[in-house]
């Protein structure tokens, strides 16, 4: 058995882009903007998982950590998505 120091530490962020260009948590239909929007509204990863039970808790932590490390890029993506959603809503 390998010791912890011998095990690789790198893990990929569980995000994928679907054919429509929507970034989703891998293995689910939950979009990035839902997870991060809920987080920005004050929910903890545990609370997010309670609201979206298809999300593994570890994946939510990884997605939130990715957001915090790449805030500028992710915020740009989120802004574009939220503008598109607002434009698509009827007046």
CSV table of N, CA and C in Angstrom, one decimal:
chain,number,residue,atom,x,y,z
A,1,UNK,N,0.8,-1.2,0.0
A,1,UNK,CA,0.0,0.0,0.0
A,1,UNK,C,0.9,1.2,0.0
A,2,UNK,N,0.5,2.2,-0.8
A,2,UNK,CA,1.3,3.5,-0.9
A,2,UNK,C,0.9,4.4,0.3
A,3,UNK,N,2.0,5.1,0.7
A,3,UNK,CA,1.7,6.1,1.7
A,3,UNK,C,1.1,7.4,1.1
A,4,UNK,N,0.6,8.2,1.9
A,4,UNK,CA,0.0,9.5,1.4
A,4,UNK,C,1.0,10.3,0.6
A,5,UNK,N,2.2,10.3,1.0
A,5,UNK,CA,3.2,11.1,0.3
A,5,UNK,C,3.5,10.6,-1.1
A,6,UNK,N,3.2,9.3,-1.3
A,6,UNK,CA,3.5,8.7,-2.6
A,6,UNK,C,2.3,8.8,-3.6
A,7,UNK,N,1.2,9.2,-3.1
A,7,UNK,CA,0.0,9.2,-3.9
A,7,UNK,C,-0.1,10.6,-4.6
A,8,UNK,N,-0.5,10.5,-5.9
A,8,UNK,CA,-0.7,11.8,-6.6
A,8,UNK,C,-1.8,12.7,-6.0
A,9,UNK,N,-1.6,14.0,-6.0
A,9,UNK,CA,-2.6,14.9,-5.3
A,9,UNK,C,-3.5,15.5,-6.4
A,10,UNK,N,-3.1,15.6,-7.6
A,10,UNK,CA,-3.8,16.3,-8.6
A,10,UNK,C,-5.2,15.6,-8.9
A,11,UNK,N,-6.2,16.4,-8.9
A,11,UNK,CA,-7.5,16.0,-9.3
A,11,UNK,C,-8.1,17.0,-10.2
A,12,UNK,N,-8.9,16.6,-11.2
A,12,UNK,CA,-9.5,17.5,-12.1
A,12,UNK,C,-10.8,18.1,-11.5
A,13,UNK,N,-11.1,19.3,-11.9
A,13,UNK,CA,-12.3,19.9,-11.5
A,13,UNK,C,-13.5,19.2,-12.2
A,14,UNK,N,-14.5,18.8,-11.4
A,14,UNK,CA,-15.6,18.1,-12.1
A,14,UNK,C,-16.6,18.9,-12.8
A,15,UNK,N,-16.1,19.5,-13.9
A,15,UNK,CA,-16.9,20.4,-14.7
A,15,UNK,C,-16.8,19.9,-16.2
A,16,UNK,N,-17.8,20.0,-16.9
A,16,UNK,CA,-17.8,19.7,-18.4
A,16,UNK,C,-18.7,20.6,-19.1
A,17,UNK,N,-18.4,20.9,-20.4
A,17,UNK,CA,-19.2,21.7,-21.2
A,17,UNK,C,-20.0,20.9,-22.1
A,18,UNK,N,-21.4,21.1,-22.1
A,18,UNK,CA,-22.2,20.2,-22.9
A,18,UNK,C,-22.2,20.8,-24.4
A,19,UNK,N,-23.0,20.1,-25.2
A,19,UNK,CA,-22.9,20.5,-26.7
A,19,UNK,C,-23.5,21.9,-26.9
A,20,UNK,N,-24.3,22.4,-25.9
A,20,UNK,CA,-24.9,23.8,-26.1
A,20,UNK,C,-24.0,24.8,-25.5
A,21,UNK,N,-22.8,24.4,-25.0
A,21,UNK,CA,-21.9,25.4,-24.4
A,21,UNK,C,-22.2,25.7,-22.9
A,22,UNK,N,-23.1,24.9,-22.3
A,22,UNK,CA,-23.4,25.1,-20.9
A,22,UNK,C,-22.4,24.3,-20.0
A,23,UNK,N,-21.8,25.0,-19.1
A,23,UNK,CA,-20.8,24.3,-18.2
A,23,UNK,C,-21.6,23.7,-17.0
A,24,UNK,N,-21.5,22.4,-16.9
A,24,UNK,CA,-22.2,21.6,-15.8
A,24,UNK,C,-21.3,20.8,-14.9
A,25,UNK,N,-21.8,20.5,-13.8
A,25,UNK,CA,-21.0,19.6,-12.9
A,25,UNK,C,-21.0,18.3,-13.5
A,26,UNK,N,-19.9,17.7,-13.7
A,26,UNK,CA,-19.8,16.4,-14.4
A,26,UNK,C,-20.7,15.3,-13.8
A,27,UNK,N,-21.3,14.6,-14.7
A,27,UNK,CA,-22.2,13.5,-14.3
A,27,UNK,C,-23.6,14.0,-13.8
A,28,UNK,N,-23.9,15.3,-14.0
A,28,UNK,CA,-25.2,15.8,-13.6
A,28,UNK,C,-25.6,16.8,-14.6
A,29,UNK,N,-26.9,17.2,-14.4
A,29,UNK,CA,-27.4,18.2,-15.3
A,29,UNK,C,-27.4,19.6,-14.7
A,30,UNK,N,-26.7,19.7,-13.5
A,30,UNK,CA,-26.7,21.0,-12.7
A,30,UNK,C,-25.6,21.9,-13.3
A,31,UNK,N,-26.0,23.1,-13.8
A,31,UNK,CA,-25.1,24.0,-14.4
A,31,UNK,C,-24.2,24.7,-13.3
A,32,UNK,N,-23.1,25.2,-13.8
A,32,UNK,CA,-22.2,25.9,-12.9
A,32,UNK,C,-22.8,27.1,-12.3
A,33,UNK,N,-23.6,27.8,-13.1
A,33,UNK,CA,-24.3,29.0,-12.5
A,33,UNK,C,-25.2,28.7,-11.4
A,34,UNK,N,-25.8,27.6,-11.4
A,34,UNK,CA,-26.7,27.2,-10.3
A,34,UNK,C,-25.9,27.0,-9.0
A,35,UNK,N,-24.8,26.2,-9.1
A,35,UNK,CA,-24.0,26.0,-7.9
A,35,UNK,C,-23.4,27.3,-7.4
A,36,UNK,N,-22.7,28.0,-8.2
A,36,UNK,CA,-22.1,29.2,-7.8
A,36,UNK,C,-23.1,30.3,-7.4
A,37,UNK,N,-24.2,30.4,-8.1
A,37,UNK,CA,-25.2,31.4,-7.7
A,37,UNK,C,-25.8,31.1,-6.3
A,38,UNK,N,-26.0,29.8,-6.0
A,38,UNK,CA,-26.5,29.4,-4.7
A,38,UNK,C,-25.4,29.7,-3.6
A,39,UNK,N,-24.2,29.4,-4.0
A,39,UNK,CA,-23.1,29.7,-3.0
A,39,UNK,C,-23.0,31.2,-2.8
A,40,UNK,N,-23.1,32.0,-3.8
A,40,UNK,CA,-23.0,33.5,-3.6
A,40,UNK,C,-24.2,34.0,-2.9
A,41,UNK,N,-25.3,33.3,-2.9
A,41,UNK,CA,-26.5,33.6,-2.1
A,41,UNK,C,-26.3,33.3,-0.6
A,42,UNK,N,-25.2,32.6,-0.3
A,42,UNK,CA,-24.9,32.3,1.1
A,42,UNK,C,-25.0,30.9,1.5
A,43,UNK,N,-25.3,30.0,0.6
A,43,UNK,CA,-25.5,28.6,0.9
A,43,UNK,C,-24.1,27.9,1.1
A,44,UNK,N,-24.0,27.0,2.0
A,44,UNK,CA,-22.8,26.2,2.2
A,44,UNK,C,-22.8,25.0,1.2
A,45,UNK,N,-21.7,24.4,0.9
A,45,UNK,CA,-21.7,23.2,0.0
A,45,UNK,C,-22.7,22.1,0.5
A,46,UNK,N,-22.8,22.0,1.8
A,46,UNK,CA,-23.7,21.0,2.4
A,46,UNK,C,-25.2,21.4,2.0
A,47,UNK,N,-25.5,22.7,2.1
A,47,UNK,CA,-26.8,23.1,1.8
A,47,UNK,C,-27.1,23.0,0.3
A,48,UNK,N,-26.1,23.2,-0.5
A,48,UNK,CA,-26.3,23.1,-2.0
A,48,UNK,C,-26.6,21.6,-2.3
A,49,UNK,N,-25.9,20.7,-1.7
A,49,UNK,CA,-26.2,19.3,-1.9
A,49,UNK,C,-27.6,18.9,-1.5
A,50,UNK,N,-28.1,19.5,-0.4
A,50,UNK,CA,-29.4,19.2,0.1
A,50,UNK,C,-30.5,19.6,-1.0
A,51,UNK,N,-30.2,20.8,-1.6
A,51,UNK,CA,-31.1,21.3,-2.7
A,51,UNK,C,-30.9,20.6,-4.0
A,52,UNK,N,-29.8,20.0,-4.3
A,52,UNK,CA,-29.5,19.4,-5.5
A,52,UNK,C,-28.8,18.0,-5.2
A,53,UNK,N,-29.6,17.0,-4.9
A,53,UNK,CA,-29.1,15.7,-4.4
A,53,UNK,C,-28.3,14.9,-5.4
A,54,UNK,N,-28.3,15.3,-6.7
A,54,UNK,CA,-27.5,14.6,-7.6
A,54,UNK,C,-26.0,15.0,-7.5
A,55,UNK,N,-25.8,16.1,-6.8
A,55,UNK,CA,-24.4,16.6,-6.7
A,55,UNK,C,-23.7,15.9,-5.5
A,56,UNK,N,-22.5,15.3,-5.8
A,56,UNK,CA,-21.7,14.8,-4.7
A,56,UNK,C,-21.1,16.0,-3.9
A,57,UNK,N,-21.0,15.9,-2.6
A,57,UNK,CA,-20.5,16.9,-1.8
A,57,UNK,C,-19.1,17.3,-2.2
A,58,UNK,N,-18.2,16.3,-2.4
A,58,UNK,CA,-16.8,16.6,-2.7
A,58,UNK,C,-16.8,17.4,-4.0
A,59,UNK,N,-17.7,17.1,-5.0
A,59,UNK,CA,-17.7,17.9,-6.3
A,59,UNK,C,-18.1,19.3,-6.0
A,60,UNK,N,-19.0,19.6,-5.1
A,60,UNK,CA,-19.4,20.9,-4.8
A,60,UNK,C,-18.3,21.7,-4.2
A,61,UNK,N,-17.6,21.1,-3.3
A,61,UNK,CA,-16.4,21.7,-2.7
A,61,UNK,C,-15.3,22.1,-3.8
A,62,UNK,N,-15.1,21.1,-4.7
A,62,UNK,CA,-14.1,21.4,-5.8
A,62,UNK,C,-14.6,22.5,-6.7
A,63,UNK,N,-15.8,22.5,-7.0
A,63,UNK,CA,-16.3,23.6,-7.9
A,63,UNK,C,-16.2,25.0,-7.2
A,64,UNK,N,-16.6,25.0,-6.0
A,64,UNK,CA,-16.5,26.3,-5.2
A,64,UNK,C,-15.0,26.7,-5.1
A,65,UNK,N,-14.2,25.8,-4.8
A,65,UNK,CA,-12.7,26.1,-4.8
A,65,UNK,C,-12.2,26.6,-6.1
A,66,UNK,N,-12.7,26.0,-7.2
A,66,UNK,CA,-12.3,26.4,-8.5
A,66,UNK,C,-12.8,27.9,-8.8
A,67,UNK,N,-14.0,28.1,-8.4
A,67,UNK,CA,-14.5,29.5,-8.5
A,67,UNK,C,-13.7,30.5,-7.7
A,68,UNK,N,-13.4,30.2,-6.5
A,68,UNK,CA,-12.6,31.1,-5.7
A,68,UNK,C,-11.2,31.3,-6.2
A,69,UNK,N,-10.6,30.3,-6.9
A,69,UNK,CA,-9.3,30.5,-7.4
A,69,UNK,C,-9.3,31.2,-8.8
A,70,UNK,N,-10.5,31.2,-9.5
A,70,UNK,CA,-10.6,31.7,-10.8
A,70,UNK,C,-11.7,32.6,-10.9
A,71,UNK,N,-11.9,33.4,-9.9
A,71,UNK,CA,-13.1,34.3,-9.8
A,71,UNK,C,-13.3,35.2,-11.0
A,72,UNK,N,-12.3,35.8,-11.5
A,72,UNK,CA,-12.5,36.7,-12.6
A,72,UNK,C,-13.0,36.0,-13.8
A,73,UNK,N,-12.4,34.9,-14.2
A,73,UNK,CA,-12.9,34.2,-15.4
A,73,UNK,C,-14.3,33.6,-15.2
A,74,UNK,N,-14.5,33.0,-14.0
A,74,UNK,CA,-15.9,32.4,-13.8
A,74,UNK,C,-16.9,33.5,-13.7
A,75,UNK,N,-16.6,34.6,-13.1
A,75,UNK,CA,-17.6,35.7,-13.0
A,75,UNK,C,-17.9,36.2,-14.4
A,76,UNK,N,-17.0,36.3,-15.3
A,76,UNK,CA,-17.2,36.7,-16.7
A,76,UNK,C,-18.2,35.7,-17.4
A,77,UNK,N,-18.0,34.4,-17.2
A,77,UNK,CA,-18.9,33.4,-17.7
A,77,UNK,C,-20.3,33.6,-17.1
A,78,UNK,N,-20.3,33.7,-15.8
A,78,UNK,CA,-21.6,33.8,-15.1
A,78,UNK,C,-22.4,35.1,-15.6
A,79,UNK,N,-21.7,36.2,-15.8
A,79,UNK,CA,-22.3,37.4,-16.2
A,79,UNK,C,-23.0,37.2,-17.6
A,80,UNK,N,-22.2,36.5,-18.5
A,80,UNK,CA,-22.7,36.3,-19.9
A,80,UNK,C,-24.0,35.4,-19.8
A,81,UNK,N,-23.9,34.3,-18.9
A,81,UNK,CA,-25.1,33.4,-18.8
A,81,UNK,C,-26.3,34.2,-18.3
A,82,UNK,N,-26.1,35.0,-17.2
A,82,UNK,CA,-27.2,35.7,-16.6
A,82,UNK,C,-27.8,36.7,-17.5
A,83,UNK,N,-27.0,37.4,-18.3
A,83,UNK,CA,-27.5,38.3,-19.3
A,83,UNK,C,-28.3,37.6,-20.4
A,84,UNK,N,-27.9,36.4,-20.8
A,84,UNK,CA,-28.6,35.7,-21.8
A,84,UNK,C,-29.9,35.2,-21.2
A,85,UNK,N,-29.9,34.8,-20.0
A,85,UNK,CA,-31.2,34.3,-19.3
A,85,UNK,C,-32.1,35.5,-19.2
A,86,UNK,N,-31.7,36.7,-18.8
A,86,UNK,CA,-32.5,37.8,-18.7
A,86,UNK,C,-33.1,38.2,-20.0
A,87,UNK,N,-32.3,38.2,-21.1
A,87,UNK,CA,-32.8,38.5,-22.4
A,87,UNK,C,-33.8,37.6,-22.9
A,88,UNK,N,-33.7,36.3,-22.5
A,88,UNK,CA,-34.6,35.3,-23.0
A,88,UNK,C,-36.0,35.3,-22.3
A,89,UNK,N,-36.1,36.0,-21.1
A,89,UNK,CA,-37.3,36.1,-20.4
A,89,UNK,C,-38.3,37.1,-21.0
A,90,UNK,N,-39.5,36.7,-21.1
A,90,UNK,CA,-40.5,37.6,-21.6
A,90,UNK,C,-40.7,38.8,-20.7
A,91,UNK,N,-41.0,40.0,-21.3
A,91,UNK,CA,-41.2,41.2,-20.5
A,91,UNK,C,-42.5,41.2,-19.8
